[in-house]
Amino acid sequence: MESPAQFTVDEVSPSYWQVTFGNGPVNLLDADSIEQLADLVTRIEESPGLTVVVFGSANPDYFMAHWDLKADRARVAAMAPGPTGLHPYLDNLVRLSKVPAVTISAIRGRARGAGSEFVLATDIRFAGDRAILGHPEVGLGSVPGGGPMARLARLAGRGRAAEILLGADDIPAELAERYGYVNRVLPDGGLAGFVDSFARRIAGFDKTAVAGTKALLDWASLPPDEEFGPGLAAFFRTSGRPENAARVRYLFEHGLQTPAGAELNLGRAVGDLASSLGVARPSPGRSRFGPANGSTPG
Amino acid sequence: MESPAQFTVDEVSPSYWQVTFGNGPVNLLDADSIEQLADLVTRIEESPGLTVVVFGSANPDYFMAHWDLKADRARVAAMAPGPTGLHPYLDNLVRLSKVPAVTISAIRGRARGAGSEFVLATDIRFAGDRAILGHPEVGLGSVPGGGPMARLARLAGRGRAAEILLGADDIPAELAERYGYVNRVLPDGGLAGFVDSFARRIAGFDKTAVAGTKALLDWASLPPDEEFGPGLAAFFRTSGRPENAARVRYLFEHGLQTPAGAELNLGRAVGDLASSLGVARPSPGRSRFGPANGSTPG
Amino acid sequence: MESPAQFTVDEVSPSYWQVTFGNGPVNLLDADSIEQLADLVTRIEESPGLTVVVFGSANPDYFMAHWDLKADRARVAAMAPGPTGLHPYLDNLVRLSKVPAVTISAIRGRARGAGSEFVLATDIRFAGDRAILGHPEVGLGSVPGGGPMARLARLAGRGRAAEILLGADDIPAELAERYGYVNRVLPDGGLAGFVDSFARRIAGFDKTAVAGTKALLDWASLPPDEEFGPGLAAFFRTSGRPENAARVRYLFEHGLQTPAGAELNLGRAVGDLASSLGVARPSPGRSRFGPANGSTPG
């Protein structure tokens, strides 16, 4: 029996598709997602009249939560390389970024970890003002595997990429926009309409001009394929370590991969976890550089 | 008989020049512009005391509208390569970006297509708050030819470059600033004074320090020359196609290349054109990702 | 007798260090700074449990003013190359940017020239709202030597890097944030607390994940080592020239390297200096591009 479709394609017209992602209550990515996305990318590559594809989620709180930490590691590890020669998890993202059509993420809700890696592989990211992006991986003891070091450094600059990846905190939509992580933030209720208008505009353009311009932009701006493999290897090497077990267990005990609980404010949960492990407990009065009142920027 | 001068040089001092562009009611770029700019770039290269050059327009509504769609294609195609070995249209821009003086665009009004390519080839872009930048080419069926894929991706990041180039819409000054397309936006009435003060400051600096610093910045930040040729080849290949004729005709019928009409809001005209061709007519209620009220970001 | 310690290390925990810089009333960098920083970088490299280092200053007005113009040039020129093969001034910065721990600058007050080069070599820059960054070197007749052409172009884009480096003016915190020069601006009184919380968060993460992620980010985002040498060579070539003597003397006469006077608003002093040398005196009514009222952007 086939697994249920996670990517639902609505062919609005031959030149314009809307793809809706859905997988469980928080939209996790798993081994099935990899296989189904591979097929979808191929289908996009092979559609001669297609100029624009919008990716969204029917769940307003979760665009794509992140990788399913309960996914079958052996099945994923055993997957055969895709056309680029990369593991299919990466092959999907690398090929998606090069399809001869414009790809747009319409981000409502949370897109962290693998969800962030997905939106970073699309060309354009528009976010609702309640969206949250981020990379919690380092807080769980893993190196992010899907290329955010390569992509965020080029979008947001090294300093802000370092803050996002090594701070492993939630990045609310407004900050994501300031950092160049997303193109623009729209009022949550207006996001779908704005993206639809933008996509229909491109859908009316000539495919040759769209694909030719995009190919040159890809050449100028995509990281070389070689930059991705080492990241996934580092993820596989670090994500299953016994050292991480307590961190992962803590988060599952606090609601990880369920719609409420830790998943809502995962950045904070990852910070609480670091404290709970007894390392470097805050003693805010201690800083030598001035008053330490812990206030956050506006 | 020589064609009238489009670039008027005011040598404020040996270290500071102001160049004013003017060509018809909307400041189009054409074959004469290419030849005259080549001479001007050489003159800048060969002026030992020059440290700063400001480019502006006497027309407050049009800095440089775009390439003249009625320009003589055969004459342009037949032009001999410039010193870099590139077609002189590109050779001008590549050489301009490397002159041993600081170049500044003071952008009032519209700078689209080739006008945007010009300002992207200068070092610094200051814009009045009524300025409009953009790349409508894709909406007319052409690949932009003067290197904006290479330059915008490095200034604004891949995502925002994709939005600008593939959305082919107007980018108002304030958004251009947020995207890094221009350095800063100034009140329109204060632009000239601000730029003049900034330029006089540099004009008082030591040429060796200015040119030496700029050469290292060029090395760190300019796209390789090789990235430009394929874009112009794609422009020549796509811009004259019969498929584009209806689009170009529509825009001329709506006032293209005249001071009023389509030229004022070319981004919108290009969008209307896409709809008028009957592709992917908007049906705003249809989006699956949430309410589609078409509101635009603030 | 050893020179006094300029970098004071507080080992808050094995995973979290705070380093406080202090050298005279305005925190100048000199030959001793180079030697002491080399030792500190080695110590950071060799601390297996260290995940995060915060750099600050006890002086709220001067993080690190800039290179000491009275430093012993012969001693600096004679220094043996560091492990990278580069002069130790550069070797320190290049190695600092690659340590297997997250480095954060908590910038209160001024960080110009060499001080800016230091913060640009750390991974993350948080600034108080009274901080001022900048590169006055070109205004004094020198090419900046510590790599800001390489680093700023990648953080802020070519256009804004050109404005900062060739305009040689002060960049207040808020503008530095808009330009990507710093990650974020915090209220001055809240900076230390914010940075401390951020650092403690990372201090609780697994070192393998932090170091592995940072190594891949370094690969994706650091300029190649080869880009640094020519800048320092240009600095040595340009900074001691007789042509610069009048500029340097003017600034010392106006309080350079003292807590009050020119050091407070060095950007303005450098501009006044350019005028005082009689080059390109402002005649603000002259611009051809529109009214020249010299207003500054908001």
Coordinates of C-alpha atoms in Angstrom, one line a residue, chain A residues 40-256:
Chain A
L40 CA 7.3 16.2 -7.5
V41 CA 10.6 17.9 -8.4
T42 CA 10.9 15.6 -11.4
R43 CA 7.3 16.5 -12.4
I44 CA 8.1 20.2 -12.2
E45 CA 11.3 19.8 -14.2
E46 CA 9.3 18.0 -16.9
S47 CA 6.4 20.4 -17.2
P48 CA 7.2 22.6 -20.3
G49 CA 4.6 25.3 -19.7
L50 CA 5.1 25.7 -16.0
T51 CA 6.5 29.1 -14.9
V52 CA 5.6 29.3 -11.2
V53 CA 4.9 27.0 -8.2
V54 CA 3.7 28.2 -4.8
F55 CA 4.3 26.0 -1.8
G56 CA 2.0 26.3 1.2
S57 CA 0.5 24.5 4.1
A58 CA -3.1 24.0 5.0
N59 CA -2.1 24.2 8.7
P60 CA -1.8 27.9 9.7
D61 CA 0.5 27.0 12.6
Y62 CA 2.9 24.7 10.9
F63 CA 4.3 25.2 7.4
M64 CA 6.7 22.3 8.0
A65 CA 7.7 21.7 11.6
H66 CA 11.0 19.9 11.0
W67 CA 12.5 16.5 10.4
D68 CA 10.6 13.7 12.2
L69 CA 12.9 12.6 15.0
K70 CA 11.2 9.2 15.0
A71 CA 11.7 8.6 11.3
D72 CA 13.4 5.3 10.3
R73 CA 17.1 6.2 10.2
A74 CA 18.1 3.0 8.5
R75 CA 15.6 3.5 5.7
V76 CA 16.8 7.0 5.1
A77 CA 20.5 6.0 5.3
A78 CA 19.9 3.3 2.7
M79 CA 18.3 5.5 0.1
A80 CA 20.1 5.5 -3.3
P81 CA 21.6 8.8 -4.6
G82 CA 19.5 11.0 -6.8
P83 CA 20.4 12.4 -10.2
T84 CA 22.9 14.9 -8.8
G85 CA 24.8 12.0 -7.1
L86 CA 23.8 13.4 -3.7
H87 CA 21.6 11.6 -1.1
P88 CA 18.0 12.2 -2.1
Y89 CA 17.3 14.4 0.8
L90 CA 19.9 16.9 -0.6
D91 CA 19.3 15.9 -4.2
N92 CA 15.7 17.1 -3.9
L93 CA 16.7 20.5 -2.5
V94 CA 19.5 21.0 -5.0
R95 CA 17.3 20.1 -7.9
L96 CA 14.3 22.1 -6.5
S97 CA 16.5 25.2 -6.5
K98 CA 17.3 24.8 -10.2
V99 CA 13.9 23.9 -11.7
P100 CA 13.1 26.1 -14.8
A101 CA 10.1 27.7 -13.0
V102 CA 9.9 30.2 -10.1
T103 CA 9.3 28.6 -6.8
I104 CA 7.7 30.5 -3.9
S105 CA 7.2 29.5 -0.3
A106 CA 4.1 31.1 1.3
I107 CA 5.1 30.6 5.0
R108 CA 2.4 30.6 7.6
G109 CA 3.3 29.2 10.9
R110 CA 6.6 27.3 11.8
A111 CA 9.3 26.3 9.4
R112 CA 12.3 25.1 11.4
G113 CA 15.1 22.7 10.7
A114 CA 14.2 20.6 7.6
G115 CA 11.3 23.0 7.0
S116 CA 13.6 25.9 6.9
E117 CA 15.9 24.0 4.6
F118 CA 12.9 23.4 2.3
V119 CA 12.0 27.1 2.1
L120 CA 15.6 28.1 1.6
A121 CA 15.7 25.8 -1.4
T122 CA 12.8 27.7 -3.0
D123 CA 13.6 30.9 -4.9
I124 CA 11.4 33.3 -2.9
R125 CA 10.1 33.3 0.6
F126 CA 7.0 35.4 1.6
A127 CA 6.0 35.0 5.3
G128 CA 3.0 35.8 7.3
D129 CA 3.6 38.0 10.3
R130 CA 3.0 35.0 12.7
A131 CA 5.5 32.8 10.9
I132 CA 8.5 31.5 12.9
L133 CA 11.7 30.2 11.2
G134 CA 14.8 28.8 12.7
H135 CA 17.4 26.0 13.1
P136 CA 17.1 24.3 16.5
E137 CA 19.5 21.4 15.5
V138 CA 22.6 22.6 17.3
G139 CA 20.5 22.8 20.5
L140 CA 19.7 19.1 20.1
G141 CA 23.3 18.2 19.5
S142 CA 23.2 17.9 15.7
V143 CA 24.8 19.7 12.7
P144 CA 22.0 20.9 10.4
G145 CA 22.1 18.6 7.3
G146 CA 20.3 20.3 4.5
G147 CA 22.6 23.1 3.6
P148 CA 21.5 26.1 5.7
M149 CA 25.2 27.1 6.4
A150 CA 25.6 27.4 2.6
R151 CA 22.3 29.2 1.9
L152 CA 21.8 31.4 5.0
A153 CA 25.4 32.8 4.8
R154 CA 24.6 34.0 1.3
L155 CA 21.2 35.4 2.1
A156 CA 21.7 37.0 5.6
G157 CA 25.5 37.3 5.7
R158 CA 27.9 35.4 7.9
G159 CA 27.1 37.2 11.2
R160 CA 23.4 36.7 11.1
A161 CA 23.7 33.2 9.8
A162 CA 26.0 32.4 12.7
E163 CA 23.4 33.9 15.1
I164 CA 20.6 31.8 13.6
L165 CA 22.4 28.5 13.3
L166 CA 24.5 28.6 16.5
G167 CA 22.0 30.4 18.7
A168 CA 19.4 27.8 17.6
D169 CA 16.6 30.1 18.6
D170 CA 13.3 31.0 17.0
I171 CA 13.5 33.7 14.4
P172 CA 10.1 35.5 14.2
A173 CA 8.9 36.7 10.8
E174 CA 9.8 40.3 11.4
L175 CA 13.4 39.5 12.4
A176 CA 13.6 37.0 9.5
E177 CA 12.7 39.8 7.1
R178 CA 15.3 42.2 8.7
Y179 CA 17.9 39.5 8.3
G180 CA 17.0 38.7 4.7
Y181 CA 16.0 35.1 5.7
V182 CA 12.6 35.8 4.0
N183 CA 11.9 38.3 1.3
R184 CA 9.0 40.1 3.0
V185 CA 6.5 39.8 5.8
L186 CA 2.8 40.2 5.0
P187 CA -0.1 40.3 7.5
D188 CA -1.0 36.7 8.1
G189 CA -4.5 37.1 6.6
G190 CA -3.2 38.8 3.5
L191 CA -0.3 36.4 2.7
A192 CA -2.2 34.0 0.5
G193 CA -3.8 36.8 -1.6
F194 CA -0.5 38.6 -2.0
V195 CA 1.4 35.5 -3.1
D196 CA -1.4 34.4 -5.4
S197 CA -1.3 37.8 -7.2
F198 CA 2.5 37.7 -7.5
A199 CA 2.4 34.1 -8.8
R200 CA -0.4 34.9 -11.4
R201 CA 1.7 37.8 -12.6
I202 CA 4.6 35.4 -13.3
A203 CA 2.3 32.8 -14.7
G204 CA 1.4 35.3 -17.5
F205 CA 5.1 35.8 -18.5
D206 CA 6.9 34.0 -21.2
K207 CA 8.5 30.7 -20.0
T208 CA 11.6 31.2 -22.1
A209 CA 12.3 34.6 -20.4
V210 CA 11.5 33.2 -17.0
A211 CA 13.6 30.1 -17.3
G212 CA 16.5 31.8 -19.0
T213 CA 16.7 34.6 -16.4
K214 CA 16.4 32.1 -13.6
A215 CA 19.2 29.9 -15.0
L216 CA 21.6 32.9 -15.0
L217 CA 20.5 33.8 -11.5
D218 CA 21.1 30.3 -10.3
W219 CA 24.6 30.4 -11.8
A220 CA 25.3 33.7 -10.0
S221 CA 23.8 32.8 -6.6
L222 CA 23.4 29.1 -5.8
P223 CA 26.1 27.5 -3.6
P224 CA 28.1 24.9 -5.6
D225 CA 26.6 21.4 -5.2
E226 CA 29.8 20.3 -3.5
E227 CA 29.0 22.5 -0.5
F228 CA 26.0 20.3 0.5
G229 CA 27.4 16.8 1.0
P230 CA 29.6 17.5 4.0
G231 CA 26.7 19.0 5.9
L232 CA 24.5 16.0 5.5
A233 CA 27.4 13.7 6.4
A234 CA 27.9 15.8 9.6
F235 CA 24.2 15.5 10.3
F236 CA 24.3 11.7 10.1
R237 CA 27.5 11.6 12.2
T238 CA 26.1 13.9 14.9
S239 CA 22.4 13.4 15.1
G240 CA 22.2 9.9 16.5
R241 CA 24.8 10.1 19.2
P242 CA 24.2 8.9 22.7
E243 CA 25.2 12.3 23.9
N244 CA 22.1 13.7 22.4
A245 CA 19.7 11.3 24.0
A246 CA 18.9 13.3 27.1
R247 CA 18.3 16.4 25.0
V248 CA 15.9 14.7 22.7
R249 CA 14.1 12.9 25.5
Y250 CA 13.7 16.2 27.4
L251 CA 12.0 17.8 24.4
F252 CA 9.7 14.8 23.7
E253 CA 8.7 15.0 27.4
H254 CA 7.8 18.6 26.8
G255 CA 5.6 18.1 23.8
L256 CA 8.0 17.8 20.8

